[in-house]
PDB file of C-alpha atoms in Angstrom:
ATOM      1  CA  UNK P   1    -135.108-249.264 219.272  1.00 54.00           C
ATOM      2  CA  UNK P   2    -133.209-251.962 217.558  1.00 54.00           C
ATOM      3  CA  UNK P   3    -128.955-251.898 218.329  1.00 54.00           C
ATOM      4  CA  UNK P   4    -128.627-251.265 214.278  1.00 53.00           C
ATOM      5  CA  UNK P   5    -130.969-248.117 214.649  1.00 53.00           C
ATOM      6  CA  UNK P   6    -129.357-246.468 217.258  1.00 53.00           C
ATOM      7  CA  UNK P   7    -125.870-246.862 215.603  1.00 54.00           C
ATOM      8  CA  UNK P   8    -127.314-245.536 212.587  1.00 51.00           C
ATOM      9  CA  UNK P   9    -128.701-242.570 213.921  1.00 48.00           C
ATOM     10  CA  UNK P  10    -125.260-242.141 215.847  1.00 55.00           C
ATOM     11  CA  UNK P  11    -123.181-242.395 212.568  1.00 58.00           C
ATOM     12  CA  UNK P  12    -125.659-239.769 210.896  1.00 53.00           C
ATOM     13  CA  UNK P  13    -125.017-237.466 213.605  1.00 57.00           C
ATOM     14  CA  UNK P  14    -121.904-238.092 213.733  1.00 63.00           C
ATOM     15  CA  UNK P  15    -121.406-237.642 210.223  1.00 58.00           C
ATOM     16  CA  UNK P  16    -123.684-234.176 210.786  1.00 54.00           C
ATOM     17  CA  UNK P  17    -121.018-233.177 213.142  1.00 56.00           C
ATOM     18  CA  UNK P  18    -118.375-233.830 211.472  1.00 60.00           C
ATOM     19  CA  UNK P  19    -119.587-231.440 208.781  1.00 53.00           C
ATOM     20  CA  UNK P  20    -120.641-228.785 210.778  1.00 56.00           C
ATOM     21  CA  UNK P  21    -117.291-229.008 212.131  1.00 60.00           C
ATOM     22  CA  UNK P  22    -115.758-228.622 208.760  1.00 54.00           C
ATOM     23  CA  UNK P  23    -118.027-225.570 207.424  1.00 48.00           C
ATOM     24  CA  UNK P  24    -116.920-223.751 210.980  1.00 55.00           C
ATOM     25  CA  UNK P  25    -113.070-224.718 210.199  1.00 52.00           C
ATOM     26  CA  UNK P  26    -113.495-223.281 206.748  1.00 48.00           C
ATOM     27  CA  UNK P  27    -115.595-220.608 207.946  1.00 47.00           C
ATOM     28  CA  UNK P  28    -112.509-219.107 210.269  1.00 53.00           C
ATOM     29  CA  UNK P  29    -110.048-220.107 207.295  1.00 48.00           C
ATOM     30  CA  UNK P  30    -111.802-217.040 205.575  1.00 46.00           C
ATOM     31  CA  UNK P  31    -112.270-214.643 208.733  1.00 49.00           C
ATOM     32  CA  UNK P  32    -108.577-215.011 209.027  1.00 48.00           C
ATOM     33  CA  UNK P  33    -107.584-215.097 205.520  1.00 49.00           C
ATOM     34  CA  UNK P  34    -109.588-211.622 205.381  1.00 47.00           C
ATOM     35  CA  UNK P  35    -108.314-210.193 209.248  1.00 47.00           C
ATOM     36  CA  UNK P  36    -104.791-210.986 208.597  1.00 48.00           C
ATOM     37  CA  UNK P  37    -104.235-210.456 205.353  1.00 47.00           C
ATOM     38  CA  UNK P  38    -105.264-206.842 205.807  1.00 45.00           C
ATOM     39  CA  UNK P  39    -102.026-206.420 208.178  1.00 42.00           C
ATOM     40  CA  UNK P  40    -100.153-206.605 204.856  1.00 41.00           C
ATOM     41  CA  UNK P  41    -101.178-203.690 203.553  1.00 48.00           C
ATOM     42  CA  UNK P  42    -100.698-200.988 206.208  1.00 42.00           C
ATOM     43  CA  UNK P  43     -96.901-201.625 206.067  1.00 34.00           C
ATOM     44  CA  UNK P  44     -96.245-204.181 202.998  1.00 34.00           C
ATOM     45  CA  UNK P  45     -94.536-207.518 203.829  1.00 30.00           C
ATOM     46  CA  UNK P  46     -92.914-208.294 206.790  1.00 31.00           C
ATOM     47  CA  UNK P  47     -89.584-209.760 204.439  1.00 27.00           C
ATOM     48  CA  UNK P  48     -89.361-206.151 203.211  1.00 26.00           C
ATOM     49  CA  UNK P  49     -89.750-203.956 206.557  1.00 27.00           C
ATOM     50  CA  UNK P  50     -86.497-202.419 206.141  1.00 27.00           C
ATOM     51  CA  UNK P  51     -88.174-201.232 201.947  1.00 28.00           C
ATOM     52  CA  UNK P  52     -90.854-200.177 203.872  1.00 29.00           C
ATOM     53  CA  UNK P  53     -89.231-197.966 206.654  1.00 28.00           C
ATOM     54  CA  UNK P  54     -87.127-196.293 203.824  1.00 28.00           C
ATOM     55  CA  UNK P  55     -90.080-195.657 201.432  1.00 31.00           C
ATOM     56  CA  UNK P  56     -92.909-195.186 203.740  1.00 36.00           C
ATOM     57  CA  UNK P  57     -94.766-191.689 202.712  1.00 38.00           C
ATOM     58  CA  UNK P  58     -92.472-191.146 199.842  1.00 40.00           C
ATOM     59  CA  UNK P  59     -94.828-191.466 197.073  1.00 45.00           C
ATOM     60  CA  UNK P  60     -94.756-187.887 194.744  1.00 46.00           C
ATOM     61  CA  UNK P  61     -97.566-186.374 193.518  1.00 48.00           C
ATOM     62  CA  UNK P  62     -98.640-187.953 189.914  1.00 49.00           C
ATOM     63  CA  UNK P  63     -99.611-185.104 188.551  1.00 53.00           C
ATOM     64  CA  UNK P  64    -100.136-181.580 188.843  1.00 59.00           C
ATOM     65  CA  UNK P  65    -103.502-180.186 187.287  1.00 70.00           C
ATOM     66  CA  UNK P  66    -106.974-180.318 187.987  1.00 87.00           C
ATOM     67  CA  UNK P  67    -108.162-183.515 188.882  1.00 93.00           C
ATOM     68  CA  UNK P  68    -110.000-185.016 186.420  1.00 97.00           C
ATOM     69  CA  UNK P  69    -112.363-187.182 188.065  1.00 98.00           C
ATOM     70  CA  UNK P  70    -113.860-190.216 185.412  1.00 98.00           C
ATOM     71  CA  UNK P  71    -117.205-190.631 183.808  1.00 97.00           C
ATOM     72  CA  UNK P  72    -120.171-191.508 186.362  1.00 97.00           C
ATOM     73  CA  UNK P  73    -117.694-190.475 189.409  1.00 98.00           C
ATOM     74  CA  UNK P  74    -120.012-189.564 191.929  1.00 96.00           C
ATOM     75  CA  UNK P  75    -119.440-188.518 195.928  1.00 94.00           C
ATOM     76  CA  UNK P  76    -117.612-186.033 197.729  1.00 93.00           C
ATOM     77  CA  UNK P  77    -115.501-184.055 195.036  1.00 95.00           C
ATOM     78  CA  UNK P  78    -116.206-186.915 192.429  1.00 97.00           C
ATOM     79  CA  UNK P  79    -113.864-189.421 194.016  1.00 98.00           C
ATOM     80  CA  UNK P  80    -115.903-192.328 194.360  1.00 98.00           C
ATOM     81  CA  UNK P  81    -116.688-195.077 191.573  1.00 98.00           C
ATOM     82  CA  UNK P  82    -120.172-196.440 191.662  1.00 98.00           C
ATOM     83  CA  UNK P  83    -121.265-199.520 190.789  1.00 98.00           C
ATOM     84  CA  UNK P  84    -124.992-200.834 191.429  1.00 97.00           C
ATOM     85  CA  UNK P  85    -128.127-199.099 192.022  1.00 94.00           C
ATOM     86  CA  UNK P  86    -128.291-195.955 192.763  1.00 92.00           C
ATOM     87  CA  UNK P  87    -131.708-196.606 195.227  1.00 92.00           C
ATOM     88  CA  UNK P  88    -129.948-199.256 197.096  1.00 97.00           C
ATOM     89  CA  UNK P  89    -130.651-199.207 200.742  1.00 97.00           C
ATOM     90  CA  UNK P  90    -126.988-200.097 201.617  1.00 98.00           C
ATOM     91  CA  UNK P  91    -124.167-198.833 200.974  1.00 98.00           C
ATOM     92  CA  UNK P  92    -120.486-200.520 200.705  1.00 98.00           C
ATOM     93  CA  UNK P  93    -117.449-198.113 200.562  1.00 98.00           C
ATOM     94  CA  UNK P  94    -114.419-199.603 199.614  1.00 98.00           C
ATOM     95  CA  UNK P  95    -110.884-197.867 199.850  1.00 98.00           C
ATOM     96  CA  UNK P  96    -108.621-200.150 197.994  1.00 98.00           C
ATOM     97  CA  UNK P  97    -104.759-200.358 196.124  1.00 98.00           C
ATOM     98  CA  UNK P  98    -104.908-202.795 192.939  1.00 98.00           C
ATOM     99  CA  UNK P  99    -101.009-203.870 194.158  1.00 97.00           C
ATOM    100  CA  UNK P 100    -102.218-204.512 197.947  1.00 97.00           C
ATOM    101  CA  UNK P 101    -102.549-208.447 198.183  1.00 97.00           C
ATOM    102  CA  UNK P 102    -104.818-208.376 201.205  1.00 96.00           C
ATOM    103  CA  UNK P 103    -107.450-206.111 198.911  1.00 97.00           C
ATOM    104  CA  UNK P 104    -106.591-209.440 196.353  1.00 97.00           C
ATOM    105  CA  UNK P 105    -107.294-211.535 199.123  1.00 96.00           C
ATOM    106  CA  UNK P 106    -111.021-209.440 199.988  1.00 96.00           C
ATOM    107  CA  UNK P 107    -111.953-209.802 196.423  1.00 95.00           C
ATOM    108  CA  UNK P 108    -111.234-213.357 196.379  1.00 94.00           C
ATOM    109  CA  UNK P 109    -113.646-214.114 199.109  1.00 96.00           C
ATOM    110  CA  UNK P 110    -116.296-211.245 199.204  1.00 97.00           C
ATOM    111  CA  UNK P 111    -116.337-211.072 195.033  1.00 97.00           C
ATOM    112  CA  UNK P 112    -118.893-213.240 193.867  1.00 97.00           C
ATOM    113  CA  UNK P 113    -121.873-212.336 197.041  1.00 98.00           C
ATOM    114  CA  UNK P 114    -121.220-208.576 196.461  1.00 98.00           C
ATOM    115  CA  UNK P 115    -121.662-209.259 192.556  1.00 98.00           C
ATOM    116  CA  UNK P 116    -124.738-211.138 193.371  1.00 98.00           C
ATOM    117  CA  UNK P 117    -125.913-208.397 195.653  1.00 98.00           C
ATOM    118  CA  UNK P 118    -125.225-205.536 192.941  1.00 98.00           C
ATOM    119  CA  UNK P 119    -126.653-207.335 190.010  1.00 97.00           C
ATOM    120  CA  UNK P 120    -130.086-208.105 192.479  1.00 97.00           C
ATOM    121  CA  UNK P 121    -129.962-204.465 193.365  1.00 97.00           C
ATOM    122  CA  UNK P 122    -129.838-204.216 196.879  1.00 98.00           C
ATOM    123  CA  UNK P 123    -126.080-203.417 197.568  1.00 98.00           C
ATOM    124  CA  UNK P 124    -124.490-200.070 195.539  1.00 98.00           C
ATOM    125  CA  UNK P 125    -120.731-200.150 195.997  1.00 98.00           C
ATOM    126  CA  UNK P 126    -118.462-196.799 195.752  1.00 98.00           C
ATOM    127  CA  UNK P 127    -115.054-197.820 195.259  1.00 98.00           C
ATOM    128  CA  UNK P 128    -112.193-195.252 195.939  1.00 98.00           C
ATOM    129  CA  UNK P 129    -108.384-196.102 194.578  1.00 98.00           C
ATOM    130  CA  UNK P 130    -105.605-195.007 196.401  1.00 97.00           C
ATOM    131  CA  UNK P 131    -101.876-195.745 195.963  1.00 97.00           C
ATOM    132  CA  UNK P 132    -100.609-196.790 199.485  1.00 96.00           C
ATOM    133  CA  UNK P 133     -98.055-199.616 198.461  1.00 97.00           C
ATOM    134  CA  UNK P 134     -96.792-196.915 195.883  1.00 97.00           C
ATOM    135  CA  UNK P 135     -95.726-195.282 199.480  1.00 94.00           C
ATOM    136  CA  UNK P 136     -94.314-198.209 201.328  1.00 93.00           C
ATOM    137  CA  UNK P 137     -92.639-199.761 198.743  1.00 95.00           C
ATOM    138  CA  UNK P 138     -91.562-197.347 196.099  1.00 96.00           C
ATOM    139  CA  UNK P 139     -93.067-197.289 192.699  1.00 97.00           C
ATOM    140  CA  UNK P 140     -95.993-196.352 190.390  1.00 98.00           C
ATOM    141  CA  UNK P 141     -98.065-199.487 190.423  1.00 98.00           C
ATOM    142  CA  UNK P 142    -100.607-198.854 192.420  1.00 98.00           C
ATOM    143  CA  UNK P 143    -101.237-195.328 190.569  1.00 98.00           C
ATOM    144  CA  UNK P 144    -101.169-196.819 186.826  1.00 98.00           C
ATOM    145  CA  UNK P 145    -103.170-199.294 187.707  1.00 98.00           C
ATOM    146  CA  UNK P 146    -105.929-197.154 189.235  1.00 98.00           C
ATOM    147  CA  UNK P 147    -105.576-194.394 186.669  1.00 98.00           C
ATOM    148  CA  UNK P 148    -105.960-197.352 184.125  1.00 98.00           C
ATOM    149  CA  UNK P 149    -108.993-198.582 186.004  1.00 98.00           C
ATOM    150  CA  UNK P 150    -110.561-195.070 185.800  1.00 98.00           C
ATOM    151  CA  UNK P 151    -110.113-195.119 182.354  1.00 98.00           C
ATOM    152  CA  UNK P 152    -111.877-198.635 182.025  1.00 98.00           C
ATOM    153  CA  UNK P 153    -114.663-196.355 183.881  1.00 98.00           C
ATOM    154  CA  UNK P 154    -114.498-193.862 181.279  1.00 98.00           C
ATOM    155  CA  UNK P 155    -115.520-196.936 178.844  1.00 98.00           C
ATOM    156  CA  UNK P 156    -118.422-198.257 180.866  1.00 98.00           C
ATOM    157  CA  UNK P 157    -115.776-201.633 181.575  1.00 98.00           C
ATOM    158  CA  UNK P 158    -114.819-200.423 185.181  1.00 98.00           C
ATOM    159  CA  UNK P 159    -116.282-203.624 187.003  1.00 98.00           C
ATOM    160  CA  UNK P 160    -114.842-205.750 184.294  1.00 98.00           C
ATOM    161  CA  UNK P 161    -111.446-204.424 184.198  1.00 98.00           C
ATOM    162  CA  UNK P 162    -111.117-204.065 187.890  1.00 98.00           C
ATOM    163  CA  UNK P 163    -111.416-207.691 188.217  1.00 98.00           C
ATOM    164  CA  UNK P 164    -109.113-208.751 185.350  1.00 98.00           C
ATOM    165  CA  UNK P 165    -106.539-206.320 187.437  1.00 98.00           C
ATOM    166  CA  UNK P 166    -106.974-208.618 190.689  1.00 98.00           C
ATOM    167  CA  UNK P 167    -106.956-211.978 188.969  1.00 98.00           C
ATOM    168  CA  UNK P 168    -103.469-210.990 187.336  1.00 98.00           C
ATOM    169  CA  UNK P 169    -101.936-209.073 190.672  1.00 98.00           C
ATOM    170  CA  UNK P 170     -98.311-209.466 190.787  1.00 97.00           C
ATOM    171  CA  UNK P 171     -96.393-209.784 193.673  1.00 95.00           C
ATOM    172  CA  UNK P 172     -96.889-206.509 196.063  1.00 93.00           C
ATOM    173  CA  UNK P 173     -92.587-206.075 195.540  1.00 93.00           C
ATOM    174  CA  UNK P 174     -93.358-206.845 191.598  1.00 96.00           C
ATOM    175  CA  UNK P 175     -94.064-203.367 190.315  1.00 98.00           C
ATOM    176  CA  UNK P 176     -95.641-204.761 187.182  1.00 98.00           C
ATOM    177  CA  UNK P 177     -98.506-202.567 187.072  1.00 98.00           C
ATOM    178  CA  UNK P 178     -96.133-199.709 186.210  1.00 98.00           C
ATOM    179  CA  UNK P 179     -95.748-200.394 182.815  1.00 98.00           C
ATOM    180  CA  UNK P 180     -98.958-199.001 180.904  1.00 98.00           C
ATOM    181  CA  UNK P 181     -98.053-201.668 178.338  1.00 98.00           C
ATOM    182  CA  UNK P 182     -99.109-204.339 180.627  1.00 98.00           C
ATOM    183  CA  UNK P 183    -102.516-202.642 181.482  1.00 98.00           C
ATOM    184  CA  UNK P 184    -103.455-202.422 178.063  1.00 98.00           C
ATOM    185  CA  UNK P 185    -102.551-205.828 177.313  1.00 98.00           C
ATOM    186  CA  UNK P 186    -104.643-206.831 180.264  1.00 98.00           C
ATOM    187  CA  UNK P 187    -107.548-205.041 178.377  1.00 98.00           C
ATOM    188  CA  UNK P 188    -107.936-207.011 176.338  1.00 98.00           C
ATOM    189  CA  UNK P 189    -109.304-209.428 178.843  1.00 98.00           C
ATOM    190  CA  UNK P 190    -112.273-207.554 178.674  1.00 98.00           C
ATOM    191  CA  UNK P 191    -114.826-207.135 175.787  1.00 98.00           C
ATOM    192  CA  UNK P 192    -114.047-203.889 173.809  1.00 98.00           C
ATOM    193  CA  UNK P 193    -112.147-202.362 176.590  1.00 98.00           C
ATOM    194  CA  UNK P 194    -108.820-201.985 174.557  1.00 98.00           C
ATOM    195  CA  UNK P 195    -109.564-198.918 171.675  1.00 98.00           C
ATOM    196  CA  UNK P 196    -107.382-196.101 170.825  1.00 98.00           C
ATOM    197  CA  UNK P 197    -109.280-194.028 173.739  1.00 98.00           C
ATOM    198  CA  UNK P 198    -108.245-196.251 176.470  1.00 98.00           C
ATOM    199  CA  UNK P 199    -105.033-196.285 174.980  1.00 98.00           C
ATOM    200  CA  UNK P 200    -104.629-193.287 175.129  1.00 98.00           C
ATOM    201  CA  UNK P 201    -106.284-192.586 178.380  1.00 98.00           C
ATOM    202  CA  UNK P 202    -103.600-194.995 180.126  1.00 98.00           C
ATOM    203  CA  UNK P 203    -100.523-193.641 178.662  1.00 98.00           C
ATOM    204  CA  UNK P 204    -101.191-189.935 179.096  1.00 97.00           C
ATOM    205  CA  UNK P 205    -102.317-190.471 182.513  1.00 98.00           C
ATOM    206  CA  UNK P 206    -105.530-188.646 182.555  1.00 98.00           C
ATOM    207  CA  UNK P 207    -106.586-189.441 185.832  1.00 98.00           C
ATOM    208  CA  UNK P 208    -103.655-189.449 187.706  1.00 98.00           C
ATOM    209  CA  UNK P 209    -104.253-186.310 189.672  1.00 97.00           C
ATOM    210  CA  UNK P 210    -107.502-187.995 190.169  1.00 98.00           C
ATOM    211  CA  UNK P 211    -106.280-191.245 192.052  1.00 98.00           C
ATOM    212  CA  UNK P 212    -103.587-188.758 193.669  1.00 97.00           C
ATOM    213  CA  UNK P 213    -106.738-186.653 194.945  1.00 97.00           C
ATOM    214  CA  UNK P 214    -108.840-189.545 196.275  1.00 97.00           C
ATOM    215  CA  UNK P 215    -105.479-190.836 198.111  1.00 97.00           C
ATOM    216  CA  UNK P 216    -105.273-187.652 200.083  1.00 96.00           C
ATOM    217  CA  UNK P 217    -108.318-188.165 200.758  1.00 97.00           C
ATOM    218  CA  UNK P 218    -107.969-191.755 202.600  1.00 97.00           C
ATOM    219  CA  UNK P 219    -105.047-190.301 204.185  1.00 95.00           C
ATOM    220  CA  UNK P 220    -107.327-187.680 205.556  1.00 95.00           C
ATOM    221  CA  UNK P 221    -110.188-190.268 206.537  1.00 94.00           C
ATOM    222  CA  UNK P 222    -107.742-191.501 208.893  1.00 90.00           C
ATOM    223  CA  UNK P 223    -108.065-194.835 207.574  1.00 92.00           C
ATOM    224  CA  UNK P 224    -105.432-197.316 208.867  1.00 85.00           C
ATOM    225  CA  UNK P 225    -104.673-199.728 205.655  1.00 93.00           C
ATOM    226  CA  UNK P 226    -106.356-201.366 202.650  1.00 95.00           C
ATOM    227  CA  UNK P 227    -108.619-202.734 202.105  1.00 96.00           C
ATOM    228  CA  UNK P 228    -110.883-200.067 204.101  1.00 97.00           C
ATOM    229  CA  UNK P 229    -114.483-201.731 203.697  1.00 98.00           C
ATOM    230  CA  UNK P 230    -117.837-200.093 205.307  1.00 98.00           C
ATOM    231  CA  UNK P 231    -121.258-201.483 204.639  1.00 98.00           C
ATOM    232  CA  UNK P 232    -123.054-198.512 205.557  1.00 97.00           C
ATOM    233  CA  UNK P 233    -120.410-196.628 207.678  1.00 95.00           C
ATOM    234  CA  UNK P 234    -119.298-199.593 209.612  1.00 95.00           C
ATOM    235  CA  UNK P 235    -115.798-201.265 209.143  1.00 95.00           C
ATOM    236  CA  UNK P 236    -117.121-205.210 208.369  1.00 94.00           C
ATOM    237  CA  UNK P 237    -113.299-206.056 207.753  1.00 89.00           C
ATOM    238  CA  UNK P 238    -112.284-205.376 211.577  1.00 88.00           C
ATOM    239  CA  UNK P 239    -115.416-207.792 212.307  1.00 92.00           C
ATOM    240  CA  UNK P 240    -114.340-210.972 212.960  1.00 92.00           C
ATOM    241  CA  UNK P 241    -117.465-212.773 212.487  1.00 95.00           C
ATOM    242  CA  UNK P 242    -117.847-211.118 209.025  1.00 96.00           C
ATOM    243  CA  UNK P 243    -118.177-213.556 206.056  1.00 97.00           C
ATOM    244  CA  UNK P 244    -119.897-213.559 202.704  1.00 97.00           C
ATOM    245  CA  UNK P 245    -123.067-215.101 204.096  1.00 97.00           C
ATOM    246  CA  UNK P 246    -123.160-212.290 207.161  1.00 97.00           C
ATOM    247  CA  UNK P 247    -122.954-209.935 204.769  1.00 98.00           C
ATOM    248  CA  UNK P 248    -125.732-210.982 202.307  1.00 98.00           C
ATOM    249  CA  UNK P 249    -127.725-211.385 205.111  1.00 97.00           C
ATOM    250  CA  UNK P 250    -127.044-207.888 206.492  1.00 97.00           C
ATOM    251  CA  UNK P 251    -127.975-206.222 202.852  1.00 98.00           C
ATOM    252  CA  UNK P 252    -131.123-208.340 202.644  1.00 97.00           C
ATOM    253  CA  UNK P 253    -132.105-207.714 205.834  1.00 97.00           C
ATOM    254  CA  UNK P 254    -131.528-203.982 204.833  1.00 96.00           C
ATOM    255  CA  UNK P 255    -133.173-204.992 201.496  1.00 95.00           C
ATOM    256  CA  UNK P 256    -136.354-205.370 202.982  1.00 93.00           C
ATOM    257  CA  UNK P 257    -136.573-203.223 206.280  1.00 80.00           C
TER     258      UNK P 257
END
């Protein structure tokens, strides 16, 4: 083999490398953007500790009432959200807080394979909204938003609206989602979401004993902080060698077993 062939095939493996290298580096980028981001959310920012220690718990009950649980709510006393086929042979649970930036940070990453997965029809999703940060940090955020949310479910526009709420997240001390105003405003992102009924829905706070109910509930799970994600009873975000592609592969594998 001629001296110029072997340095090509060097530099081609070399250059092979050097990609492979990069896709791992980006690879654990993700795992860690997804591990560690989830450490925000059990106690809220590490600059606000003290906010924490002197709010932690102290969320009140929204509302007192019966619950009233949203249109298509399905699960255990109507607290979970569905979205996806109902025959789907996996399952992925997700316990989330629409202020909590590591559930941001999950949706970022995991959004666009679990959409794919859904719309294919071989992942259903239950999503249950709690109100931790309104705890930690002090607040109503994290309850108007997900009463707002359930509302959006009320108008077939929950998948929609949910992400609109993500991609415009303020910070987790900005307690912009407490202002019903906003919500509505942020409607309007979405196709005939914003009519008097959603209006409505938002400001009177139909489903606030709702969102208070399925909180109690992820206290009661025992679950440690959000996002809580379980593909089929198993925790994938305490899995460090969980990424979007592990996780497509998991549901397809699923898929067709």
């Amino acid at each position: 083999m001629s001296e110029k062939n072997q340095h090509g095939k060097r530099t081609a493996r070399d250059r092979l490398a050097a990609e492979r290298e990069k896709h791992r580096a980006a690879e654990r980028r993700r795992r860690t953007l997804i591990v560690g981001a989830s450490v925000v959310c059990v106690l809220g920012l590490a600059a606000v500790i003290g906010v924490v220690a002197a709010n932690s718990g102290k969320s009140k009950p929204a509302k007192t009432g019966p619950a009233v649980a949203p249109s298509g709510a399905q699960g255990k006393n109507s607290l979970a959200i569905p979205v996806g086929k109902d025959g789907a042979k996996s399952t992925l649970t997700v316990w989330e807080d629409f202020r909590c930036p590591a559930c941001q940070a999950f949706e970022t990453v995991y959004r666009p394979t679990v959409h794919e997965l859904t719309d294919a029809g071989k992942l259903r999703v239950e999503y249950h909204l709690v109100r931790l940060i309104d705890g930690n940090l002090g607040g109503t955020g994290s309850l108007r938003a997900a009463n707002a949310a359930a509302c959006a479910q009320d108008a077939g526009k929950f998948t929609a609206y949910h992400d609109v709420l993500y991609e415009n997240q303020p910070k987790e001390t900005d307690d912009a989602f407490a202002d019903n105003d906003k919500l509505i405003t942020l409607a309007g992102k979405v196709s005939g979401l914003d009519t008097p009924a959603f209006r409505t829905c938002v400001k009177n706070g139909t489903h606030d004993a709702w969102v208070d109910k399925s909180h109690q509930a992820f206290q009661s799970g025992g679950f440690s902080g959000t996002p809580t994600v379980l593909l089929n009873g198993k925790n994938i975000v305490q899995d460090r060698t969980m990424t979007p592609a592990k996780l497509k592969q998991l549901v397809e594998a699923a898929d067709q077993g």
